[in-house]
């Protein structure tokens, strides 16, 4: 199949779509990726990309078509310009760069913004081919949860746009069952939805890795957080929990935070303000391929999300990744994500925002017998390998694509005759 993947985010940025692209090229499909200049998560166009753009025109056998975008930076205005610039440029530049190429199917990786669906609808119509949208970030719900939009007219206007995008999809995939229910409320959505979760990264942890040299190897209980440091991750509650533990003077631990994001500078200031420097170590983001070496330092992995309806509907990809590492999870998380961890018996959790209970969980894990701690990690790994197998999920996605292409080919033949 000739597949066009539309995504605002792609390698060298770390997202699931990179792996999906690699798997489909391994299955000998012709993959073209339409994406923007890499600038996530720091908000600036990558310097190595600007030095030599040609080096970033191919990935694992897939061809990459890149269009200029306004860098995200760190405020709402520049983020809006980033979203808008990708929408306009992906259609304008994308049309001229792709007009000589035909596609059998268009697949869209939809994080924020939802407007990426306008681009995929355009190319789907242009190629007279099926359009599949994979929703990992539910709009306008996410914007409401983060207080980016508040007024009813703004919400209703976005719902009209979202309904139009959904109406131009042949199949809509959702990363959680709660998001699936929400999508079905839109009038344009019929019987064309399905559940498609993120997969675990079991392959990354199959090979033995050495301890990451970027982190000092200490005989101290180590919590680790890896990923985006943003508003949704609720680092305020994490610092509050650590503050409680610091006053008891009986817990010897550290928290290593790997990543970048809009709240990183705030977090650095808050740690100093609360005099918690001895408990935190913040380092920059690294490619996902390096994570096993960093995780070898960890006794437990931290996850947290704000208590918002839309976040309670999601299963953060971090959960599958954490589970498959075989390291126990500690978290403040509610809803779908909490259900997965509980079913897996892969960690100790409390409700989102409950920093008091979270501090107790941290204390309990620090004092837990190593044998019990290891068993929790093994439970999570077993569950992830059973329920979130990458090969199984991507094979099912391939079958879906093949069936859609077959139906579309037969429909077009009937029209022609």
C-alpha positions as a printed Julia matrix, in Angstrom:
417×3 Matrix{Float64}:
   0.0    0.0     0.0
   0.98   3.59   -0.59
   0.3    5.26    2.76
   0.4    8.98    3.51
   0.93   9.66    7.22
  -0.1   13.16    8.32
   1.37  14.25   11.64
   2.57  17.57   13.0
   5.12  15.67   15.13
   7.7   13.22   13.85
  11.29  12.04   14.23
  13.65  13.37   15.59
  10.83  14.28   17.99
   9.87  11.29   20.19
   6.36  10.06   19.36
   4.61   6.73   18.76
   4.09   7.59   15.12
   7.84   7.05   14.56
   7.52   3.39   15.55
   4.33   2.9    13.58
   6.05   4.29   10.5
   9.0    1.93   11.0
   6.72  -1.1    11.42
   4.81  -0.32    8.22
   8.0    0.09    6.21
   9.16  -3.27    7.62
   5.88  -4.7     6.29
   7.02  -3.41    2.86
   4.5   -0.61    2.46
   5.4    2.62    0.67
   5.3    5.27    3.4
   5.35   9.05    2.98
   5.19  11.29    6.06
   3.88  14.85    5.86
   5.12  16.73    8.9
   6.58  20.01   10.17
  10.02  21.25   11.16
  10.99  19.54   14.46
  10.59  21.87   17.45
   8.98  19.81   20.22
   9.28  19.94   23.23
  11.64  22.93   23.71
   9.7   25.1    21.27
  12.65  25.99   19.03
  13.48  24.5    15.63
  16.2   21.88   16.18
  19.64  23.32   15.41
  20.88  20.08   13.84
  17.89  20.15   11.5
  18.59  23.73   10.41
  22.24  22.85    9.75
  21.39  20.05    7.33
  17.71  19.57    6.46
  18.46  16.82    3.93
  19.59  14.52    6.74
  16.0   14.52    8.01
  14.23  13.67    4.74
  14.15   9.91    5.35
  13.4    7.69    8.32
  13.71   3.89    8.36
  12.89   3.7     4.66
  10.04   6.24    4.71
  10.15   9.49    2.76
   9.55  12.64    4.8
   7.96  15.8     3.42
   8.61  18.67    5.83
   6.87  22.03    5.82
   7.91  25.16    7.74
   6.17  25.91   11.03
   6.29  28.78   13.49
   8.19  27.46   16.56
   6.01  26.62   19.6
   8.15  28.58   22.1
   6.5   28.96   25.52
   3.29  30.98   25.31
  -0.26  30.59   24.03
   0.17  33.03   21.13
   3.22  31.29   19.65
   1.59  27.89   20.21
  -1.48  29.06   18.28
   0.79  30.33   15.48
   2.57  26.97   15.5
  -0.72  25.11   15.01
  -2.0   27.52   12.36
   1.27  27.57   10.4
   1.3   23.78   10.12
  -2.31  23.72    8.93
  -1.71  26.29    6.17
   1.75  25.1     5.12
   0.92  21.39    5.18
  -1.86  22.01    2.66
  -0.07  24.63    0.54
   3.46  23.2     0.41
   2.19  19.66    0.81
   0.05  19.98   -2.32
   2.97  21.04   -4.53
   5.38  18.5    -3.04
   2.93  15.6    -3.28
   0.87  16.4    -6.39
   2.72  13.82   -8.52
   2.31  11.05   -5.93
  -0.79   8.87   -5.49
  -1.85   7.29   -2.21
  -4.1    4.37   -1.31
  -4.87   5.6     2.18
  -4.29   8.61    4.47
  -3.53   7.99    8.15
  -3.49  10.81   10.7
  -1.74  10.87   14.06
  -3.89  13.36   15.99
  -2.45  14.87   19.1
  -3.0   18.61   19.55
  -4.11  20.29   17.38
  -7.19  18.62   15.92
  -6.76  20.84   12.83
  -4.29  18.28   11.47
  -7.51  16.5    10.45
  -8.24  19.27    7.95
  -4.97  18.5     6.17
  -5.71  14.77    6.02
  -9.27  15.42    4.75
  -7.79  17.56    1.95
  -5.35  14.87    0.8
  -7.93  12.13    1.18
 -10.29  13.99   -1.19
  -7.43  14.79   -3.55
  -6.46  11.11   -3.82
 -10.02   9.77   -3.6
  -8.84   7.39   -0.89
  -9.89   6.37    2.66
  -9.04   8.64    5.58
  -8.21   7.13    9.01
  -7.87   9.37   12.08
  -6.17   8.12   15.27
  -7.22  10.35   18.19
  -4.88  10.58   21.16
  -5.9   14.07   22.28
  -9.58  14.97   22.48
 -10.54  18.48   21.36
 -12.04  20.81   22.54
 -12.06  18.93   25.87
  -8.29  19.23   26.36
  -8.33  22.99   25.75
 -11.15  23.42   28.28
  -9.3   21.29   30.86
  -6.18  23.46   30.52
  -8.21  26.71   30.65
  -7.02  27.68   27.18
 -10.62  28.29   26.11
 -13.47  29.1    28.51
 -16.29  30.79   26.62
 -19.24  28.79   25.31
 -19.04  30.25   21.83
 -15.4   29.17   21.52
 -16.21  25.64   22.64
 -19.22  25.38   20.33
 -17.25  26.72   17.36
 -14.53  24.11   17.91
 -17.16  21.37   18.21
 -18.52  22.36   14.8
 -15.0   22.11   13.35
 -14.38  18.75   15.06
 -17.7   17.4    13.77
 -16.7   18.43   10.22
 -13.31  16.7    10.57
 -15.0   13.53   11.84
 -17.48  13.66    8.95
 -14.55  13.39    6.53
 -13.12  10.25    8.14
 -13.77   6.72    6.96
 -12.58   5.29   10.27
 -11.92   7.01   13.6
  -9.64   5.26   16.09
  -9.48   6.22   19.77
  -6.69   5.42   22.22
  -9.15   4.72   25.07
 -12.7    3.43   25.42
 -13.79   6.6    27.24
 -12.59   8.76   24.35
 -14.45   6.39   22.01
 -17.71   7.08   23.87
 -17.13  10.83   23.67
 -16.43  10.69   19.92
 -19.68   8.81   19.31
 -21.66  11.78   20.66
 -20.9   13.78   17.5
 -23.72  13.65   14.91
 -21.36  12.98   11.99
 -19.97   9.83   13.64
 -21.8    6.65   12.71
 -20.55   3.05   12.97
 -17.02   3.9    11.91
 -15.16   4.02   15.24
 -12.84   1.55   16.94
 -10.58   1.22   19.97
  -6.86   1.36   19.16
  -4.59   1.85   22.2
  -0.92   2.72   22.22
   1.4   -0.29   22.39
   4.06  -1.27   24.85
   7.73  -0.98   23.95
   8.74  -4.46   24.99
  11.45  -4.69   22.3
  13.4   -1.86   23.92
  13.79  -3.79   27.16
  14.73  -7.16   25.63
  18.41  -6.32   25.31
  20.52  -5.68   28.37
  21.6   -2.07   28.77
  24.25  -0.37   30.88
  23.5    2.29   33.47
  23.12   5.74   31.9
  26.33   7.67   32.67
  24.36  10.94   32.8
  22.99   9.87   36.2
  25.18   9.23   39.25
  24.79   5.69   40.51
  23.83   6.09   44.19
  22.69   3.62   46.85
  19.47   5.52   47.36
  15.85   4.76   46.5
  15.28   6.32   43.09
  11.98   7.44   41.61
  12.05   8.37   37.94
   9.74  10.41   35.72
  10.26  10.45   31.94
   8.3   12.57   29.49
   6.68  15.92   28.97
   6.93  18.42   31.83
   3.68  20.29   31.2
   0.58  21.67   32.88
  -1.3   18.37   32.61
   1.4   16.41   34.5
   0.58  18.22   37.77
   4.08  18.67   39.13
   2.66  20.97   41.82
   1.09  17.95   43.53
   4.34  15.98   43.2
   6.35  18.74   44.91
   3.71  18.96   47.66
   4.04  15.23   48.3
   7.84  15.48   48.46
   7.54  18.43   50.86
   5.5   16.25   53.24
   8.12  13.48   53.1
  10.99  15.95   53.58
   9.55  17.09   56.92
   9.63  13.54   58.31
  13.41  13.2    57.86
  13.26   9.4    57.67
  13.12   8.76   53.94
  16.25   8.6    51.84
  15.24   9.02   48.2
  15.62  11.07   45.02
  13.42  11.84   42.01
  15.05  11.94   38.59
  13.07  13.84   35.98
  13.97  13.31   32.33
  12.33  15.6    29.81
  11.4   19.06   28.64
   8.2   21.07   28.51
   6.38  24.29   29.24
   6.54  23.85   33.04
  10.2   22.89   33.39
  11.44  26.38   34.29
   8.56  26.73   36.77
   9.45  23.34   38.29
  13.1   24.32   38.73
  12.03  27.51   40.55
   9.44  25.66   42.68
  12.0   23.08   43.8
  14.32  25.87   44.98
  11.44  27.8    46.54
  10.35  24.77   48.56
  14.0   23.92   49.4
  13.71  20.47   47.85
  16.92  20.53   45.81
  18.35  17.46   47.54
  15.41  15.33   46.34
  15.28  16.28   42.65
  17.61  15.78   39.7
  16.42  17.31   36.41
  18.09  16.32   33.15
  17.33  16.98   29.49
  15.25  14.79   27.2
  16.87  11.88   25.35
  15.74   9.59   22.52
  13.38   6.81   23.55
  16.08   4.28   22.59
  18.13   5.53   25.55
  15.37   5.08   28.12
  16.27   1.51   29.21
  19.69   2.74   30.38
  18.05   5.53   32.42
  15.37   3.2    33.79
  18.09   0.91   35.17
  18.65   3.56   37.85
  14.98   3.48   38.89
  13.31   1.58   41.73
   9.9    3.04   40.83
   8.41   5.17   38.06
   6.21   8.23   38.64
   3.11   9.2    36.68
   0.65  12.0    37.47
  -2.17  13.81   35.69
  -4.45  16.68   36.61
  -7.95  15.72   37.7
  -9.81  16.76   34.56
 -12.54  14.83   32.76
 -10.64  14.66   29.48
  -7.43  13.42   31.15
  -9.41  10.77   33.01
 -10.57   9.5    29.61
  -7.04   8.97   28.29
  -4.49   6.22   28.7
  -1.17   8.08   28.54
   1.31   6.2    26.32
   3.69   6.5    29.26
   1.68   3.83   31.13
   2.3    1.08   28.55
   5.94   2.11   28.37
   6.33   2.07   32.15
   4.58  -1.29   32.54
   6.69  -3.03   29.93
   9.91  -1.94   31.69
   9.14  -4.28   34.59
   9.56  -1.46   37.12
   6.66  -0.68   39.53
   4.61   2.47   39.04
   3.61   5.02   41.67
   1.08   7.58   40.59
  -1.6   10.18   41.08
  -3.96   9.31   38.28
  -7.69   8.69   37.87
  -9.95   7.21   35.18
  -8.79   4.99   32.31
  -5.1    5.17   33.15
  -5.74   4.14   36.75
  -7.85   1.18   35.6
  -5.0   -0.14   33.45
  -2.46   0.03   36.3
  -4.91  -1.65   38.7
  -5.75  -4.46   36.26
  -2.06  -5.0    35.64
  -1.32  -5.0    39.39
   1.68  -3.04   38.25
   1.83  -0.24   40.79
   0.47   1.74   43.71
  -1.77   4.67   42.83
  -4.11   7.25   44.3
  -6.54   9.72   42.77
  -5.26  12.65   40.72
  -4.24  15.6    42.87
  -4.25  13.65   46.16
  -0.72  14.61   47.18
  -1.22  13.54   50.8
  -2.02   9.93   49.86
   0.7   10.04   47.21
   3.29  10.93   49.84
   2.14   7.89   51.84
   2.45   5.68   48.74
   5.97   6.98   48.13
   6.9    6.22   51.74
   5.39   2.73   51.51
   7.3    1.93   48.3
  10.6    3.22   49.74
  10.23   0.82   52.68
   8.88  -2.09   50.64
  10.69  -5.39   50.52
  12.68  -5.75   47.26
  11.0   -9.08   46.47
   7.51  -7.57   46.65
   8.61  -4.54   44.68
  10.05  -6.73   41.91
   6.85  -8.81   41.77
   4.77  -5.67   41.15
   7.08  -4.79   38.27
   6.8   -8.31   36.82
   2.98  -8.13   37.01
   3.0   -4.93   34.95
   5.38  -6.32   32.34
   3.31  -9.48   31.87
   0.08  -7.51   31.47
   1.62  -5.05   28.99
   2.99  -7.86   26.83
  -0.42  -9.54   26.78
  -2.68  -6.53   26.24
  -0.51  -3.99   24.39
   1.59  -6.04   22.0
   3.03  -3.8    19.28
   3.06  -6.54   16.62
  -0.55  -7.54   17.37
  -1.92  -3.99   17.3
  -0.06  -2.93   14.15
  -1.0   -6.14   12.34
  -4.66  -5.37   13.09
  -4.2   -1.83   11.83
  -2.67  -3.17    8.62
  -5.7   -5.46    8.12
  -8.01  -2.48    8.6
  -6.09  -0.5     5.96
  -6.15  -3.38    3.48
  -9.92  -3.84    3.86
 -10.57  -0.1     3.45
  -8.45   0.04    0.29
 -10.23  -3.0    -1.17
 -13.67  -1.51   -0.53
 -12.58   1.85   -1.95
 -11.17   0.19   -5.1
 -14.42  -1.75   -5.7
 -16.51   1.4    -5.12
 -14.42   3.39   -7.6
 -14.7    0.61  -10.2
 -18.48   0.62   -9.9
 -18.55   4.39  -10.34
 -16.36   4.18  -13.45
 -18.53   1.49  -15.02
